[in-house]
CSV table of C-alpha atoms in Angstrom, one decimal:
chain,number,residue,atom,x,y,z
A,18,GLY,CA,-6.8,6.9,47.3
A,19,GLN,CA,-8.7,7.0,44.1
A,20,GLN,CA,-12.2,8.4,44.3
A,21,VAL,CA,-15.0,8.4,41.8
A,22,MET,CA,-17.8,10.9,42.1
A,23,GLN,CA,-21.0,10.7,40.1
A,24,ILE,CA,-23.8,13.3,39.7
A,25,PRO,CA,-26.7,13.6,40.0
A,26,GLN,CA,-27.6,11.1,42.7
A,27,TYR,CA,-31.2,10.9,41.5
A,28,GLN,CA,-33.0,11.9,38.3
A,29,HIS,CA,-36.7,11.8,37.5
A,30,VAL,CA,-37.6,12.3,33.8
A,31,GLN,CA,-40.8,12.1,31.8
A,32,GLU,CA,-40.7,9.3,29.2
A,33,GLY,CA,-39.2,10.7,26.0
A,34,GLU,CA,-36.9,13.2,27.8
A,35,ASP,CA,-33.2,12.9,27.7
A,36,PHE,CA,-31.0,12.0,30.6
A,37,THR,CA,-27.3,12.5,31.4
A,38,THR,CA,-25.1,11.3,34.3
A,39,TYR,CA,-21.6,12.5,34.9
A,40,CYS,CA,-18.6,10.8,36.4
A,41,ASN,CA,-15.4,12.4,37.8
A,42,SER,CA,-12.3,10.7,39.0
A,43,SER,CA,-9.7,12.1,41.4
A,44,THR,CA,-7.0,10.4,39.4
A,45,THR,CA,-6.3,9.8,35.7
A,46,LEU,CA,-7.8,6.6,34.5
A,47,SER,CA,-6.6,3.9,32.2
A,48,ASN,CA,-10.2,3.1,31.3
A,49,ILE,CA,-13.7,3.6,32.5
A,50,GLN,CA,-16.7,1.3,32.5
A,51,TRP,CA,-20.4,1.8,32.8
A,52,TYR,CA,-22.9,-0.5,34.4
A,53,LYS,CA,-26.7,-0.6,34.8
A,54,GLN,CA,-28.4,-2.1,37.8
A,55,ARG,CA,-32.2,-2.7,37.6
A,56,PRO,CA,-34.1,-2.4,40.9
A,57,GLY,CA,-33.4,-5.6,43.0
A,58,GLY,CA,-30.8,-6.8,40.5
A,59,HIS,CA,-27.1,-6.9,40.1
A,60,PRO,CA,-24.9,-4.6,38.0
A,61,VAL,CA,-24.6,-5.4,34.4
A,62,PHE,CA,-21.8,-4.2,32.1
A,63,LEU,CA,-22.7,-1.8,29.4
A,64,ILE,CA,-19.5,-0.5,27.9
A,65,GLN,CA,-15.8,0.2,28.4
A,66,LEU,CA,-14.0,3.4,27.2
A,67,VAL,CA,-10.2,3.4,26.9
A,68,LYS,CA,-9.0,6.3,24.7
A,69,SER,CA,-8.9,9.9,25.5
A,70,GLY,CA,-11.9,11.7,24.0
A,71,GLU,CA,-13.5,8.5,23.0
A,72,VAL,CA,-17.2,8.5,22.1
A,73,LYS,CA,-19.2,5.3,21.8
A,74,LYS,CA,-22.9,4.7,21.0
A,75,GLN,CA,-25.3,1.9,21.8
A,76,LYS,CA,-28.6,2.7,20.3
A,77,ARG,CA,-30.0,5.5,22.4
A,78,LEU,CA,-27.0,5.6,24.8
A,79,THR,CA,-24.0,7.7,24.2
A,80,PHE,CA,-20.8,7.3,26.3
A,81,GLN,CA,-18.0,9.8,26.4
A,82,PHE,CA,-14.5,9.7,28.0
A,83,GLY,CA,-12.9,13.1,28.7
A,84,GLU,CA,-9.7,14.3,27.0
A,85,ALA,CA,-7.8,14.2,30.3
A,86,LYS,CA,-9.2,10.7,31.1
A,87,LYS,CA,-10.6,11.9,34.4
A,88,ASN,CA,-14.3,12.3,33.6
A,89,SER,CA,-17.0,10.5,31.6
A,90,SER,CA,-20.6,10.8,30.8
A,91,LEU,CA,-23.6,8.7,29.8
A,92,HIS,CA,-26.4,10.3,27.8
A,93,ILE,CA,-29.7,8.6,27.1
A,94,THR,CA,-31.8,10.1,24.3
A,95,ALA,CA,-35.6,9.8,24.5
A,96,THR,CA,-35.8,7.7,27.7
A,97,GLN,CA,-38.1,4.8,27.9
A,98,THR,CA,-39.5,3.0,31.0
A,99,THR,CA,-37.1,0.2,30.3
A,100,ASP,CA,-34.2,2.6,31.1
A,101,VAL,CA,-35.2,2.7,34.8
A,102,GLY,CA,-32.4,1.7,37.1
A,103,THR,CA,-29.2,2.9,38.6
A,104,TYR,CA,-26.2,3.7,36.4
A,105,PHE,CA,-22.7,3.3,37.7
A,106,CYS,CA,-19.4,4.3,36.3
A,107,ALA,CA,-16.3,2.3,37.4
A,108,GLY,CA,-12.8,3.7,37.0
A,109,ASN,CA,-9.6,1.7,36.6
A,110,SER,CA,-6.2,3.3,37.1
A,111,GLY,CA,-4.2,0.5,35.5
A,112,THR,CA,-4.4,-2.0,38.3
A,113,TYR,CA,-6.9,-4.8,39.0
A,114,LYS,CA,-9.0,-2.4,41.1
A,115,TYR,CA,-12.2,-1.0,39.8
A,116,ILE,CA,-13.6,1.8,41.9
A,117,PHE,CA,-17.3,2.5,41.4
A,118,GLY,CA,-19.0,5.9,41.5
A,119,THR,CA,-21.9,6.4,43.8
A,120,GLY,CA,-24.4,5.9,41.0
A,121,THR,CA,-27.3,7.8,39.5
A,122,ARG,CA,-30.8,6.4,40.1
A,123,LEU,CA,-33.0,7.1,37.1
A,124,LYS,CA,-36.8,7.0,37.3
A,125,VAL,CA,-38.8,7.4,34.1
A,126,LEU,CA,-42.4,8.6,34.4
A,127,ALA,CA,-44.8,7.3,31.8
B,3,ILE,CA,-25.0,-22.3,33.0
B,4,ALA,CA,-21.8,-20.4,33.2
B,5,GLY,CA,-21.8,-17.7,35.9
B,6,ILE,CA,-21.2,-16.8,39.5
B,7,THR,CA,-23.0,-18.4,42.4
B,8,GLN,CA,-23.3,-16.6,45.7
B,9,ALA,CA,-24.5,-18.1,48.9
B,10,PRO,CA,-26.5,-17.5,51.0
B,11,THR,CA,-28.9,-15.3,49.2
B,12,SER,CA,-30.0,-13.7,52.4
B,13,GLN,CA,-28.9,-14.1,56.0
B,14,ILE,CA,-29.7,-12.5,59.4
B,15,LEU,CA,-26.9,-12.7,61.8
B,16,ALA,CA,-26.3,-11.8,65.4
B,17,ALA,CA,-23.5,-9.3,66.1
B,18,GLY,CA,-20.3,-11.0,67.1
B,19,ARG,CA,-20.9,-14.1,65.0
B,20,ARG,CA,-18.6,-15.3,62.3
B,21,MET,CA,-20.0,-15.5,58.8
B,22,THR,CA,-18.6,-16.6,55.5
B,23,LEU,CA,-20.2,-15.5,52.2
B,24,ARG,CA,-19.4,-18.0,49.4
B,25,CYS,CA,-18.7,-17.1,45.8
B,26,THR,CA,-18.0,-19.7,43.1
B,27,GLN,CA,-17.5,-19.1,39.4
B,28,ASP,CA,-17.2,-21.6,36.6
B,29,MET,CA,-15.8,-19.3,33.9
B,30,ARG,CA,-12.1,-19.7,34.8
B,31,HIS,CA,-11.7,-16.0,35.3
B,32,ASN,CA,-8.5,-15.0,37.0
B,33,ALA,CA,-9.6,-11.9,38.8
B,34,MET,CA,-12.4,-11.8,41.4
B,35,TYR,CA,-13.8,-9.1,43.6
B,36,TRP,CA,-16.1,-8.5,46.6
B,37,TYR,CA,-18.1,-5.3,46.7
B,38,ARG,CA,-20.6,-4.1,49.3
B,39,GLN,CA,-23.6,-1.9,48.2
B,40,ASP,CA,-25.2,0.6,50.6
B,41,LEU,CA,-27.8,3.1,49.7
B,42,GLY,CA,-26.3,6.4,48.6
B,43,LEU,CA,-22.7,5.0,48.7
B,44,GLY,CA,-22.7,2.9,45.6
B,45,LEU,CA,-20.5,-0.1,45.3
B,46,ARG,CA,-17.4,-0.1,47.4
B,47,LEU,CA,-14.6,-2.6,46.9
B,48,ILE,CA,-13.7,-4.7,49.9
B,49,HIS,CA,-11.1,-7.1,48.6
B,50,TYR,CA,-9.9,-8.5,45.3
B,51,SER,CA,-7.8,-11.2,43.9
B,52,ASN,CA,-5.8,-11.0,40.7
B,53,THR,CA,-5.3,-14.8,40.5
B,54,ALA,CA,-5.4,-17.9,42.6
B,55,GLY,CA,-3.1,-17.5,45.6
B,56,THR,CA,-3.1,-13.7,45.7
B,57,THR,CA,-5.4,-11.2,47.3
B,58,GLY,CA,-5.5,-7.4,47.8
B,59,LYS,CA,-7.3,-4.8,49.8
B,60,GLY,CA,-9.9,-2.6,48.4
B,61,GLU,CA,-11.5,0.6,49.7
B,62,VAL,CA,-13.2,-0.8,52.8
B,63,PRO,CA,-11.3,-4.0,53.9
B,64,ASP,CA,-11.5,-3.6,57.7
B,65,GLY,CA,-13.5,-6.4,59.4
B,66,TYR,CA,-13.3,-8.7,56.3
B,67,SER,CA,-10.9,-11.3,55.1
B,68,VAL,CA,-10.7,-13.3,51.9
B,69,SER,CA,-8.8,-16.3,50.6
B,70,ARG,CA,-8.2,-17.6,47.0
B,71,ALA,CA,-7.1,-21.2,47.3
B,72,ASN,CA,-8.2,-21.9,43.7
B,73,THR,CA,-9.5,-20.2,40.6
B,74,ASP,CA,-13.2,-20.9,41.2
B,75,ASP,CA,-13.8,-19.9,44.8
B,76,PHE,CA,-13.4,-16.6,46.6
B,77,PRO,CA,-15.1,-16.7,50.0
B,78,LEU,CA,-15.5,-13.5,52.1
B,79,THR,CA,-15.3,-13.9,55.9
B,80,LEU,CA,-16.6,-11.6,58.6
B,81,ALA,CA,-14.7,-12.7,61.7
B,82,SER,CA,-17.0,-10.9,64.2
B,83,ALA,CA,-20.0,-9.3,62.5
B,84,VAL,CA,-21.1,-5.7,63.5
B,85,PRO,CA,-24.3,-3.9,62.6
B,86,SER,CA,-22.4,-1.6,60.2
B,87,GLN,CA,-21.7,-4.6,58.0
B,88,THR,CA,-25.4,-4.9,57.2
B,89,SER,CA,-25.3,-4.6,53.4
B,90,VAL,CA,-25.8,-6.3,50.1
B,91,TYR,CA,-22.6,-8.1,49.1
B,92,PHE,CA,-21.7,-8.7,45.4
B,93,CYS,CA,-19.1,-11.0,44.1
B,94,ALA,CA,-17.7,-10.4,40.6
B,95,SER,CA,-15.2,-11.8,38.3
B,96,ARG,CA,-13.3,-10.1,35.5
B,97,VAL,CA,-13.7,-11.3,31.9
B,98,GLN,CA,-10.3,-12.0,30.4
B,99,GLY,CA,-9.6,-9.7,27.5
B,100,THR,CA,-12.5,-7.3,27.8
B,101,GLY,CA,-12.1,-6.2,31.4
B,102,GLU,CA,-15.8,-6.5,32.0
B,103,LEU,CA,-16.9,-7.3,35.5
B,104,PHE,CA,-19.5,-10.1,35.7
B,105,PHE,CA,-21.5,-10.0,38.9
B,106,GLY,CA,-23.3,-12.6,41.0
B,107,GLU,CA,-26.9,-12.1,42.2
B,108,GLY,CA,-25.7,-10.8,45.6
B,109,SER,CA,-26.0,-11.8,49.2
B,110,ARG,CA,-28.1,-9.6,51.5
B,111,LEU,CA,-26.7,-9.7,55.1
B,112,THR,CA,-28.4,-8.2,58.1
B,113,VAL,CA,-26.4,-7.9,61.3
B,114,LEU,CA,-28.5,-7.3,64.5
């Protein structure tokens, strides 16, 4: 079945440093979504990418979808303490199923 | 306030007992999902429903059952709970058009 891997599992950065998490799917995806979960909270939708090679930006966050539609990345520029949380990708292969990656837990040291 | 309500928020359960986690949404979303979250394993799909009257199996369906009698409700039942089902359970619904998954606050279940 479809598998979605995410690296790294953990990342500690100093405030102001950049951060990147990578997502790889075992199958070609129709689209990929990214979510953020604050400690003790529930996942909250950030963005959806649909097109091959697509790049989207949300303020300091940059999301990319690979040309083959099997990988994606989330890059945060100049991290802030408010960026703390776990970031998940979720892949969809054209069905109603959304398979989540294992997540990357980000800690930002002030 | 539009959203998803999950109940109970937290529950401690003896192994072998039957338990139903409730999920209700008032957004008229067609698709609904149940995920479990375990440290280091992320969110794993248990069951899903495309629309009222239909359900499907996710990645880890064994030991769980669901029903979708109407659009609003999507209960998850553990017929005979085992300790490995200790987890945080999230219900979600899919926003029509955008595909965004909208999550409830979660139900923390401990099986002893």
